Amino acid sequence: MSNLEANQIHALPWLEDSYALSQEQQASYQRDGHIVLRGVANEAEINIYEPIISDLVKKLNNQDKPLDQRDTYGKAFIQISNLWEQSEAIQRFVFAKRFAKIAADLMGVDGVRMYHDQALYKEPHGGHTPWHQDQIYWPLDTDKTITMWMPLVPISEAVGSMTFASQSHLLGYINKMVISDESHRTLAGYIEGKGFETKSHGAMAAGDATFHAGWTLHSAPGNPTDTMRKVMTVIYYADGLQIAEPDSKARESDLKRWFPGLQPGELAASELNPLLYSRK
């Protein structure tokens, strides 16, 4: 890295200060399995980091099929994982102590490690994201996982945030269906049968964020606008967890990718899973 590049990275916002959560907000998350928090990153911070993230997403995106020639998953979003490995600037954003402390506070744990980050860019007129549970992919036997979902551009009511099935996280592992048309049909019926309230947090400003538990059922509408829905996500889990025995191909794949060199029963702490916040 040149001195110029080092100075440019050093000048980026650190995002180390705390975001105050009320007891009511923490209780709401614990009850419903999701919450929206406004202004987790401010406008000036987003204005600096969004172009950096978007430039790398554009560079790494290898999706070349037109929307109408993709399957449901392919229509849902451009998905790029672990941008922090490719960019020291993005690493500073993804590793933000401010974000990680919120995750720890909402889950009520002493520390959190990173599972991975994901840019989820829903293209103009892109398709919906089917109902699913995130944690069916993760070889972790716990209820202490959480995802931060932060738009990097304003999201109108027409696009909206994700839709959550409130309190569905309390049931844990519902089934092993990966994101698909089948998961959407089956889980929509399940949600209706259980009588879960579904809730979207509506329009969001850049830098607002939702947080949801790994077991919370959620979906997202399509993008009916002519602009890209740019979202950055970070997945956290409680420090001190052990890797679970994979019970599906999806979890076997994730074990190899996100816990390289580790085996079931070992501490979930590979080189890709840094401790991002600890009260100790």
PDB file of C-alpha atoms in Angstrom:
ATOM      1  CA  MET A   1       0.000   0.000   0.000  1.00  0.00           C
ATOM      2  CA  SER A   2       1.311   3.443  -0.909  1.00  0.00           C
ATOM      3  CA  ASN A   3       1.565   6.281   1.614  1.00  0.00           C
ATOM      4  CA  LEU A   4      -1.271   8.030  -0.233  1.00  0.00           C
ATOM      5  CA  GLU A   5      -3.543   4.997   0.097  1.00  0.00           C
ATOM      6  CA  ALA A   6      -2.625   4.602   3.761  1.00  0.00           C
ATOM      7  CA  ASN A   7      -3.426   8.259   4.438  1.00  0.00           C
ATOM      8  CA  GLN A   8      -6.744   7.968   2.603  1.00  0.00           C
ATOM      9  CA  ILE A   9      -7.773   4.943   4.692  1.00  0.00           C
ATOM     10  CA  HIS A  10      -6.621   6.632   7.890  1.00  0.00           C
ATOM     11  CA  ALA A  11      -8.900   9.570   7.058  1.00  0.00           C
ATOM     12  CA  LEU A  12     -12.026   7.386   6.852  1.00  0.00           C
ATOM     13  CA  PRO A  13     -14.555   7.587   9.713  1.00  0.00           C
ATOM     14  CA  TRP A  14     -13.784   5.058  12.447  1.00  0.00           C
ATOM     15  CA  LEU A  15     -17.385   4.291  13.530  1.00  0.00           C
ATOM     16  CA  GLU A  16     -16.111   3.421  17.002  1.00  0.00           C
ATOM     17  CA  ASP A  17     -18.500   5.440  19.156  1.00  0.00           C
ATOM     18  CA  SER A  18     -21.550   3.854  20.787  1.00  0.00           C
ATOM     19  CA  TYR A  19     -25.148   3.974  19.600  1.00  0.00           C
ATOM     20  CA  ALA A  20     -27.392   4.197  22.651  1.00  0.00           C
ATOM     21  CA  LEU A  21     -30.128   1.575  22.887  1.00  0.00           C
ATOM     22  CA  SER A  22     -33.035   1.844  25.293  1.00  0.00           C
ATOM     23  CA  GLN A  23     -34.246  -1.059  27.413  1.00  0.00           C
ATOM     24  CA  GLU A  24     -37.492  -0.860  25.441  1.00  0.00           C
ATOM     25  CA  GLN A  25     -35.633  -1.351  22.147  1.00  0.00           C
ATOM     26  CA  GLN A  26     -33.722  -4.324  23.503  1.00  0.00           C
ATOM     27  CA  ALA A  27     -36.923  -5.878  24.843  1.00  0.00           C
ATOM     28  CA  SER A  28     -38.679  -5.259  21.514  1.00  0.00           C
ATOM     29  CA  TYR A  29     -35.946  -7.100  19.634  1.00  0.00           C
ATOM     30  CA  GLN A  30     -35.966 -10.004  22.074  1.00  0.00           C
ATOM     31  CA  ARG A  31     -39.762 -10.268  21.747  1.00  0.00           C
ATOM     32  CA  ASP A  32     -40.185  -9.833  17.989  1.00  0.00           C
ATOM     33  CA  GLY A  33     -36.843 -11.033  16.579  1.00  0.00           C
ATOM     34  CA  HIS A  34     -36.334  -7.843  14.571  1.00  0.00           C
ATOM     35  CA  ILE A  35     -36.047  -4.086  15.008  1.00  0.00           C
ATOM     36  CA  VAL A  36     -35.337  -0.952  12.980  1.00  0.00           C
ATOM     37  CA  LEU A  37     -32.846   1.594  14.308  1.00  0.00           C
ATOM     38  CA  ARG A  38     -32.599   5.023  12.729  1.00  0.00           C
ATOM     39  CA  GLY A  39     -29.330   6.790  12.030  1.00  0.00           C
ATOM     40  CA  VAL A  40     -26.987   3.946  12.921  1.00  0.00           C
ATOM     41  CA  ALA A  41     -24.585   5.594  10.459  1.00  0.00           C
ATOM     42  CA  ASN A  42     -24.926   9.269   9.660  1.00  0.00           C
ATOM     43  CA  GLU A  43     -25.198  10.903   6.249  1.00  0.00           C
ATOM     44  CA  ALA A  44     -21.588  12.029   6.124  1.00  0.00           C
ATOM     45  CA  GLU A  45     -20.338   8.525   6.957  1.00  0.00           C
ATOM     46  CA  ILE A  46     -22.547   6.877   4.338  1.00  0.00           C
ATOM     47  CA  ASN A  47     -21.544   9.436   1.711  1.00  0.00           C
ATOM     48  CA  ILE A  48     -17.917   8.358   2.198  1.00  0.00           C
ATOM     49  CA  TYR A  49     -18.380   4.591   2.377  1.00  0.00           C
ATOM     50  CA  GLU A  50     -21.171   3.999  -0.172  1.00  0.00           C
ATOM     51  CA  PRO A  51     -19.092   4.809  -3.285  1.00  0.00           C
ATOM     52  CA  ILE A  52     -16.244   2.617  -2.018  1.00  0.00           C
ATOM     53  CA  ILE A  53     -18.571  -0.329  -1.417  1.00  0.00           C
ATOM     54  CA  SER A  54     -20.498   0.179  -4.653  1.00  0.00           C
ATOM     55  CA  ASP A  55     -17.325   0.387  -6.748  1.00  0.00           C
ATOM     56  CA  LEU A  56     -16.126  -2.961  -5.384  1.00  0.00           C
ATOM     57  CA  VAL A  57     -19.541  -4.579  -5.856  1.00  0.00           C
ATOM     58  CA  LYS A  58     -19.491  -3.465  -9.482  1.00  0.00           C
ATOM     59  CA  LYS A  59     -15.970  -4.821  -9.919  1.00  0.00           C
ATOM     60  CA  LEU A  60     -16.714  -8.212  -8.336  1.00  0.00           C
ATOM     61  CA  ASN A  61     -20.180  -8.778  -9.796  1.00  0.00           C
ATOM     62  CA  ASN A  62     -20.081 -11.612 -12.330  1.00  0.00           C
ATOM     63  CA  GLN A  63     -23.815 -11.773 -13.011  1.00  0.00           C
ATOM     64  CA  ASP A  64     -24.150 -11.283 -16.758  1.00  0.00           C
ATOM     65  CA  LYS A  65     -27.570 -12.784 -17.514  1.00  0.00           C
ATOM     66  CA  PRO A  66     -30.542 -10.462 -18.078  1.00  0.00           C
ATOM     67  CA  LEU A  67     -33.065 -10.491 -15.221  1.00  0.00           C
ATOM     68  CA  ASP A  68     -35.658 -12.399 -17.236  1.00  0.00           C
ATOM     69  CA  GLN A  69     -33.201 -15.266 -17.801  1.00  0.00           C
ATOM     70  CA  ARG A  70     -32.378 -15.842 -14.112  1.00  0.00           C
ATOM     71  CA  ASP A  71     -34.029 -18.033 -11.502  1.00  0.00           C
ATOM     72  CA  THR A  72     -35.860 -16.560  -8.510  1.00  0.00           C
ATOM     73  CA  TYR A  73     -32.709 -16.380  -6.389  1.00  0.00           C
ATOM     74  CA  GLY A  74     -30.756 -14.730  -9.203  1.00  0.00           C
ATOM     75  CA  LYS A  75     -33.484 -12.131  -9.719  1.00  0.00           C
ATOM     76  CA  ALA A  76     -33.541 -11.228  -6.031  1.00  0.00           C
ATOM     77  CA  PHE A  77     -30.201  -9.428  -5.767  1.00  0.00           C
ATOM     78  CA  ILE A  78     -26.550  -9.111  -6.664  1.00  0.00           C
ATOM     79  CA  GLN A  79     -24.813 -10.842  -3.743  1.00  0.00           C
ATOM     80  CA  ILE A  80     -21.128 -10.293  -2.932  1.00  0.00           C
ATOM     81  CA  SER A  81     -19.683 -11.683   0.302  1.00  0.00           C
ATOM     82  CA  ASN A  82     -16.719 -10.731   2.485  1.00  0.00           C
ATOM     83  CA  LEU A  83     -15.895  -7.462   0.818  1.00  0.00           C
ATOM     84  CA  TRP A  84     -13.691  -6.735   3.842  1.00  0.00           C
ATOM     85  CA  GLU A  85     -11.122  -9.221   2.549  1.00  0.00           C
ATOM     86  CA  GLN A  86     -10.797  -7.193  -0.653  1.00  0.00           C
ATOM     87  CA  SER A  87     -10.634  -3.684   0.782  1.00  0.00           C
ATOM     88  CA  GLU A  88      -9.093  -2.169   3.901  1.00  0.00           C
ATOM     89  CA  ALA A  89     -11.503   0.731   3.581  1.00  0.00           C
ATOM     90  CA  ILE A  90     -14.534  -1.555   3.599  1.00  0.00           C
ATOM     91  CA  GLN A  91     -12.971  -3.556   6.422  1.00  0.00           C
ATOM     92  CA  ARG A  92     -13.126  -0.440   8.584  1.00  0.00           C
ATOM     93  CA  PHE A  93     -16.872  -0.148   7.863  1.00  0.00           C
ATOM     94  CA  VAL A  94     -17.666  -3.839   8.356  1.00  0.00           C
ATOM     95  CA  PHE A  95     -15.582  -4.136  11.541  1.00  0.00           C
ATOM     96  CA  ALA A  96     -17.212  -1.040  13.075  1.00  0.00           C
ATOM     97  CA  LYS A  97     -17.356  -1.336  16.851  1.00  0.00           C
ATOM     98  CA  ARG A  98     -20.535   0.784  16.820  1.00  0.00           C
ATOM     99  CA  PHE A  99     -22.417  -1.819  14.775  1.00  0.00           C
ATOM    100  CA  ALA A 100     -20.996  -4.798  16.648  1.00  0.00           C
ATOM    101  CA  LYS A 101     -21.910  -3.364  20.065  1.00  0.00           C
ATOM    102  CA  ILE A 102     -25.505  -2.916  18.910  1.00  0.00           C
ATOM    103  CA  ALA A 103     -25.550  -6.578  17.902  1.00  0.00           C
ATOM    104  CA  ALA A 104     -24.184  -7.627  21.303  1.00  0.00           C
ATOM    105  CA  ASP A 105     -26.596  -5.378  23.181  1.00  0.00           C
ATOM    106  CA  LEU A 106     -29.641  -6.646  21.280  1.00  0.00           C
ATOM    107  CA  MET A 107     -28.704 -10.284  21.840  1.00  0.00           C
ATOM    108  CA  GLY A 108     -27.665  -9.672  25.447  1.00  0.00           C
ATOM    109  CA  VAL A 109     -24.192 -11.183  25.067  1.00  0.00           C
ATOM    110  CA  ASP A 110     -20.729 -10.041  26.158  1.00  0.00           C
ATOM    111  CA  GLY A 111     -19.064 -10.204  22.758  1.00  0.00           C
ATOM    112  CA  VAL A 112     -19.676 -10.888  19.084  1.00  0.00           C
ATOM    113  CA  ARG A 113     -17.668 -12.343  16.247  1.00  0.00           C
ATOM    114  CA  MET A 114     -18.252 -11.780  12.576  1.00  0.00           C
ATOM    115  CA  TYR A 115     -19.678 -14.574  10.448  1.00  0.00           C
ATOM    116  CA  HIS A 116     -19.409 -12.687   7.184  1.00  0.00           C
ATOM    117  CA  ASP A 117     -20.531  -9.558   5.389  1.00  0.00           C
ATOM    118  CA  GLN A 118     -22.693  -9.389   2.271  1.00  0.00           C
ATOM    119  CA  ALA A 119     -23.543  -6.658  -0.177  1.00  0.00           C
ATOM    120  CA  LEU A 120     -27.113  -7.258  -1.350  1.00  0.00           C
ATOM    121  CA  TYR A 121     -27.873  -4.978  -4.284  1.00  0.00           C
ATOM    122  CA  LYS A 122     -31.391  -5.395  -5.678  1.00  0.00           C
ATOM    123  CA  GLU A 123     -31.350  -4.220  -9.277  1.00  0.00           C
ATOM    124  CA  PRO A 124     -33.965  -1.959 -10.871  1.00  0.00           C
ATOM    125  CA  HIS A 125     -37.080  -4.115 -11.364  1.00  0.00           C
ATOM    126  CA  GLY A 126     -35.344  -6.976  -9.565  1.00  0.00           C
ATOM    127  CA  GLY A 127     -37.435  -9.758  -8.097  1.00  0.00           C
ATOM    128  CA  HIS A 128     -38.650 -10.477  -4.573  1.00  0.00           C
ATOM    129  CA  THR A 129     -36.626 -12.335  -1.943  1.00  0.00           C
ATOM    130  CA  PRO A 130     -38.576 -15.461  -0.873  1.00  0.00           C
ATOM    131  CA  TRP A 131     -39.434 -16.255   2.737  1.00  0.00           C
ATOM    132  CA  HIS A 132     -36.573 -17.990   4.528  1.00  0.00           C
ATOM    133  CA  GLN A 133     -34.558 -18.346   7.730  1.00  0.00           C
ATOM    134  CA  ASP A 134     -30.923 -17.265   7.435  1.00  0.00           C
ATOM    135  CA  GLN A 135     -29.584 -19.733   9.952  1.00  0.00           C
ATOM    136  CA  ILE A 136     -30.426 -22.863   7.973  1.00  0.00           C
ATOM    137  CA  TYR A 137     -27.135 -22.099   6.181  1.00  0.00           C
ATOM    138  CA  TRP A 138     -25.016 -21.617   9.302  1.00  0.00           C
ATOM    139  CA  PRO A 139     -23.443 -24.549  11.231  1.00  0.00           C
ATOM    140  CA  LEU A 140     -24.191 -22.969  14.608  1.00  0.00           C
ATOM    141  CA  ASP A 141     -26.581 -24.494  17.154  1.00  0.00           C
ATOM    142  CA  THR A 142     -27.651 -21.322  18.949  1.00  0.00           C
ATOM    143  CA  ASP A 143     -30.210 -18.535  19.092  1.00  0.00           C
ATOM    144  CA  LYS A 144     -27.431 -15.944  19.444  1.00  0.00           C
ATOM    145  CA  THR A 145     -27.009 -14.843  15.830  1.00  0.00           C
ATOM    146  CA  ILE A 146     -28.060 -11.555  14.288  1.00  0.00           C
ATOM    147  CA  THR A 147     -27.840  -9.723  10.959  1.00  0.00           C
ATOM    148  CA  MET A 148     -27.497  -5.987  10.434  1.00  0.00           C
ATOM    149  CA  TRP A 149     -29.143  -4.868   7.164  1.00  0.00           C
ATOM    150  CA  MET A 150     -28.199  -1.289   6.259  1.00  0.00           C
ATOM    151  CA  PRO A 151     -29.269   0.600   3.128  1.00  0.00           C
ATOM    152  CA  LEU A 152     -26.552   2.768   1.629  1.00  0.00           C
ATOM    153  CA  VAL A 153     -29.105   4.816  -0.320  1.00  0.00           C
ATOM    154  CA  PRO A 154     -32.573   6.038   0.673  1.00  0.00           C
ATOM    155  CA  ILE A 155     -35.210   3.319   0.294  1.00  0.00           C
ATOM    156  CA  SER A 156     -38.675   4.516  -0.586  1.00  0.00           C
ATOM    157  CA  GLU A 157     -41.939   3.040   0.655  1.00  0.00           C
ATOM    158  CA  ALA A 158     -42.337   1.454  -2.804  1.00  0.00           C
ATOM    159  CA  VAL A 159     -39.184  -0.612  -2.262  1.00  0.00           C
ATOM    160  CA  GLY A 160     -39.391  -0.941   1.486  1.00  0.00           C
ATOM    161  CA  SER A 161     -37.323  -2.808   4.010  1.00  0.00           C
ATOM    162  CA  MET A 162     -37.603  -6.526   4.552  1.00  0.00           C
ATOM    163  CA  THR A 163     -40.819  -8.059   5.871  1.00  0.00           C
ATOM    164  CA  PHE A 164     -40.498 -10.047   9.084  1.00  0.00           C
ATOM    165  CA  ALA A 165     -42.714 -12.650  10.755  1.00  0.00           C
ATOM    166  CA  SER A 166     -42.662 -11.335  14.317  1.00  0.00           C
ATOM    167  CA  GLN A 167     -41.824 -13.877  17.042  1.00  0.00           C
ATOM    168  CA  SER A 168     -41.065 -16.624  14.511  1.00  0.00           C
ATOM    169  CA  HIS A 169     -37.504 -16.740  15.872  1.00  0.00           C
ATOM    170  CA  LEU A 170     -38.844 -18.239  19.087  1.00  0.00           C
ATOM    171  CA  LEU A 171     -39.551 -21.503  17.250  1.00  0.00           C
ATOM    172  CA  GLY A 172     -35.922 -21.963  16.170  1.00  0.00           C
ATOM    173  CA  TYR A 173     -35.141 -24.308  13.274  1.00  0.00           C
ATOM    174  CA  ILE A 174     -38.389 -24.646  11.258  1.00  0.00           C
ATOM    175  CA  ASN A 175     -37.122 -26.505   8.172  1.00  0.00           C
ATOM    176  CA  LYS A 176     -34.093 -26.874   5.910  1.00  0.00           C
ATOM    177  CA  MET A 177     -35.447 -25.229   2.756  1.00  0.00           C
ATOM    178  CA  VAL A 178     -33.007 -22.887   1.053  1.00  0.00           C
ATOM    179  CA  ILE A 179     -34.210 -19.648  -0.552  1.00  0.00           C
ATOM    180  CA  SER A 180     -36.493 -20.672  -3.414  1.00  0.00           C
ATOM    181  CA  ASP A 181     -40.018 -20.552  -4.817  1.00  0.00           C
ATOM    182  CA  GLU A 182     -40.743 -23.608  -2.686  1.00  0.00           C
ATOM    183  CA  SER A 183     -39.553 -21.927   0.516  1.00  0.00           C
ATOM    184  CA  HIS A 184     -41.719 -18.907  -0.283  1.00  0.00           C
ATOM    185  CA  ARG A 185     -44.894 -20.935  -0.784  1.00  0.00           C
ATOM    186  CA  THR A 186     -44.326 -23.303   2.119  1.00  0.00           C
ATOM    187  CA  LEU A 187     -43.251 -20.708   4.663  1.00  0.00           C
ATOM    188  CA  ALA A 188     -45.968 -18.229   3.649  1.00  0.00           C
ATOM    189  CA  GLY A 189     -48.481 -20.951   4.433  1.00  0.00           C
ATOM    190  CA  TYR A 190     -46.693 -21.731   7.685  1.00  0.00           C
ATOM    191  CA  ILE A 191     -46.750 -18.068   8.746  1.00  0.00           C
ATOM    192  CA  GLU A 192     -50.454 -17.802   8.006  1.00  0.00           C
ATOM    193  CA  GLY A 193     -51.201 -21.050   9.824  1.00  0.00           C
ATOM    194  CA  LYS A 194     -49.286 -19.961  12.920  1.00  0.00           C
ATOM    195  CA  GLY A 195     -50.893 -16.521  12.862  1.00  0.00           C
ATOM    196  CA  PHE A 196     -47.613 -14.621  12.988  1.00  0.00           C
ATOM    197  CA  GLU A 197     -47.890 -10.870  12.497  1.00  0.00           C
ATOM    198  CA  THR A 198     -45.882  -9.783   9.458  1.00  0.00           C
ATOM    199  CA  LYS A 199     -44.234  -6.390   9.601  1.00  0.00           C
ATOM    200  CA  SER A 200     -42.150  -4.193   7.326  1.00  0.00           C
ATOM    201  CA  HIS A 201     -40.335  -1.148   8.639  1.00  0.00           C
ATOM    202  CA  GLY A 202     -41.196   0.802   5.489  1.00  0.00           C
ATOM    203  CA  ALA A 203     -39.074   3.553   4.005  1.00  0.00           C
ATOM    204  CA  MET A 204     -35.543   3.866   5.316  1.00  0.00           C
ATOM    205  CA  ALA A 205     -32.874   6.520   5.082  1.00  0.00           C
ATOM    206  CA  ALA A 206     -29.325   5.648   4.144  1.00  0.00           C
ATOM    207  CA  GLY A 207     -27.619   4.648   7.385  1.00  0.00           C
ATOM    208  CA  ASP A 208     -30.759   3.359   9.080  1.00  0.00           C
ATOM    209  CA  ALA A 209     -30.558  -0.349   9.838  1.00  0.00           C
ATOM    210  CA  THR A 210     -32.704  -3.322  10.685  1.00  0.00           C
ATOM    211  CA  PHE A 211     -31.395  -6.098  12.886  1.00  0.00           C
ATOM    212  CA  HIS A 212     -32.969  -9.547  12.844  1.00  0.00           C
ATOM    213  CA  ALA A 213     -32.286 -12.878  14.505  1.00  0.00           C
ATOM    214  CA  GLY A 214     -30.932 -15.798  12.513  1.00  0.00           C
ATOM    215  CA  TRP A 215     -34.161 -17.766  13.024  1.00  0.00           C
ATOM    216  CA  THR A 216     -36.548 -14.909  12.169  1.00  0.00           C
ATOM    217  CA  LEU A 217     -38.572 -15.664   9.055  1.00  0.00           C
ATOM    218  CA  HIS A 218     -38.265 -12.820   6.566  1.00  0.00           C
ATOM    219  CA  SER A 219     -38.719 -11.877   2.919  1.00  0.00           C
ATOM    220  CA  ALA A 220     -38.353  -8.759   0.801  1.00  0.00           C
ATOM    221  CA  PRO A 221     -40.440  -7.286  -2.011  1.00  0.00           C
ATOM    222  CA  GLY A 222     -39.114  -6.715  -5.499  1.00  0.00           C
ATOM    223  CA  ASN A 223     -37.696  -3.398  -6.631  1.00  0.00           C
ATOM    224  CA  PRO A 224     -40.271  -1.643  -8.847  1.00  0.00           C
ATOM    225  CA  THR A 225     -38.103   1.470  -9.284  1.00  0.00           C
ATOM    226  CA  ASP A 226     -35.451   2.433 -11.831  1.00  0.00           C
ATOM    227  CA  THR A 227     -32.716   2.742  -9.195  1.00  0.00           C
ATOM    228  CA  MET A 228     -30.509   0.181  -7.465  1.00  0.00           C
ATOM    229  CA  ARG A 229     -31.406  -0.791  -3.886  1.00  0.00           C
ATOM    230  CA  LYS A 230     -27.962  -0.807  -2.287  1.00  0.00           C
ATOM    231  CA  VAL A 231     -27.722  -2.653   1.017  1.00  0.00           C
ATOM    232  CA  MET A 232     -24.763  -3.777   3.109  1.00  0.00           C
ATOM    233  CA  THR A 233     -25.188  -6.512   5.692  1.00  0.00           C
ATOM    234  CA  VAL A 234     -23.031  -7.900   8.478  1.00  0.00           C
ATOM    235  CA  ILE A 235     -23.798 -11.170  10.285  1.00  0.00           C
ATOM    236  CA  TYR A 236     -22.687 -11.570  13.903  1.00  0.00           C
ATOM    237  CA  TYR A 237     -22.772 -14.403  16.425  1.00  0.00           C
ATOM    238  CA  ALA A 238     -22.002 -14.582  20.126  1.00  0.00           C
ATOM    239  CA  ASP A 239     -18.380 -15.105  21.053  1.00  0.00           C
ATOM    240  CA  GLY A 240     -17.571 -18.494  22.588  1.00  0.00           C
ATOM    241  CA  LEU A 241     -19.835 -20.695  20.431  1.00  0.00           C
ATOM    242  CA  GLN A 242     -18.837 -24.084  19.078  1.00  0.00           C
ATOM    243  CA  ILE A 243     -19.331 -25.266  15.516  1.00  0.00           C
ATOM    244  CA  ALA A 244     -22.300 -27.633  15.131  1.00  0.00           C
ATOM    245  CA  GLU A 245     -22.278 -30.849  13.128  1.00  0.00           C
ATOM    246  CA  PRO A 246     -23.616 -29.878   9.666  1.00  0.00           C
ATOM    247  CA  ASP A 247     -27.015 -31.462   8.992  1.00  0.00           C
ATOM    248  CA  SER A 248     -27.384 -30.300   5.380  1.00  0.00           C
ATOM    249  CA  LYS A 249     -25.320 -29.606   2.276  1.00  0.00           C
ATOM    250  CA  ALA A 250     -25.889 -25.890   2.809  1.00  0.00           C
ATOM    251  CA  ARG A 251     -24.307 -26.073   6.249  1.00  0.00           C
ATOM    252  CA  GLU A 252     -21.470 -28.278   5.019  1.00  0.00           C
ATOM    253  CA  SER A 253     -20.706 -25.660   2.379  1.00  0.00           C
ATOM    254  CA  ASP A 254     -20.827 -22.819   4.897  1.00  0.00           C
ATOM    255  CA  LEU A 255     -18.556 -24.701   7.300  1.00  0.00           C
ATOM    256  CA  LYS A 256     -15.882 -24.987   4.613  1.00  0.00           C
ATOM    257  CA  ARG A 257     -16.258 -21.391   3.454  1.00  0.00           C
ATOM    258  CA  TRP A 258     -16.693 -19.437   6.687  1.00  0.00           C
ATOM    259  CA  PHE A 259     -14.873 -21.618   9.239  1.00  0.00           C
ATOM    260  CA  PRO A 260     -11.872 -22.750   7.180  1.00  0.00           C
ATOM    261  CA  GLY A 261      -9.793 -25.471   8.782  1.00  0.00           C
ATOM    262  CA  LEU A 262     -12.181 -26.006  11.696  1.00  0.00           C
ATOM    263  CA  GLN A 263     -14.268 -29.047  12.642  1.00  0.00           C
ATOM    264  CA  PRO A 264     -17.580 -29.564  14.467  1.00  0.00           C
ATOM    265  CA  GLY A 265     -17.132 -29.196  18.226  1.00  0.00           C
ATOM    266  CA  GLU A 266     -14.296 -26.684  17.875  1.00  0.00           C
ATOM    267  CA  LEU A 267     -14.554 -23.047  18.860  1.00  0.00           C
ATOM    268  CA  ALA A 268     -16.185 -21.017  16.071  1.00  0.00           C
ATOM    269  CA  ALA A 269     -13.242 -18.668  15.664  1.00  0.00           C
ATOM    270  CA  SER A 270     -11.299 -18.990  12.425  1.00  0.00           C
ATOM    271  CA  GLU A 271      -9.199 -16.240  10.863  1.00  0.00           C
ATOM    272  CA  LEU A 272     -12.374 -15.109   9.060  1.00  0.00           C
ATOM    273  CA  ASN A 273     -14.282 -14.602  12.314  1.00  0.00           C
ATOM    274  CA  PRO A 274     -12.597 -11.784  14.227  1.00  0.00           C
ATOM    275  CA  LEU A 275     -13.916 -10.654  17.593  1.00  0.00           C
ATOM    276  CA  LEU A 276     -15.495  -7.305  16.758  1.00  0.00           C
ATOM    277  CA  TYR A 277     -16.736  -6.313  20.179  1.00  0.00           C
ATOM    278  CA  SER A 278     -16.234  -7.499  23.755  1.00  0.00           C
ATOM    279  CA  ARG A 279     -17.269  -6.031  27.095  1.00  0.00           C
ATOM    280  CA  LYS A 280     -14.489  -7.935  28.868  1.00  0.00           C
TER     281      LYS A 280
END
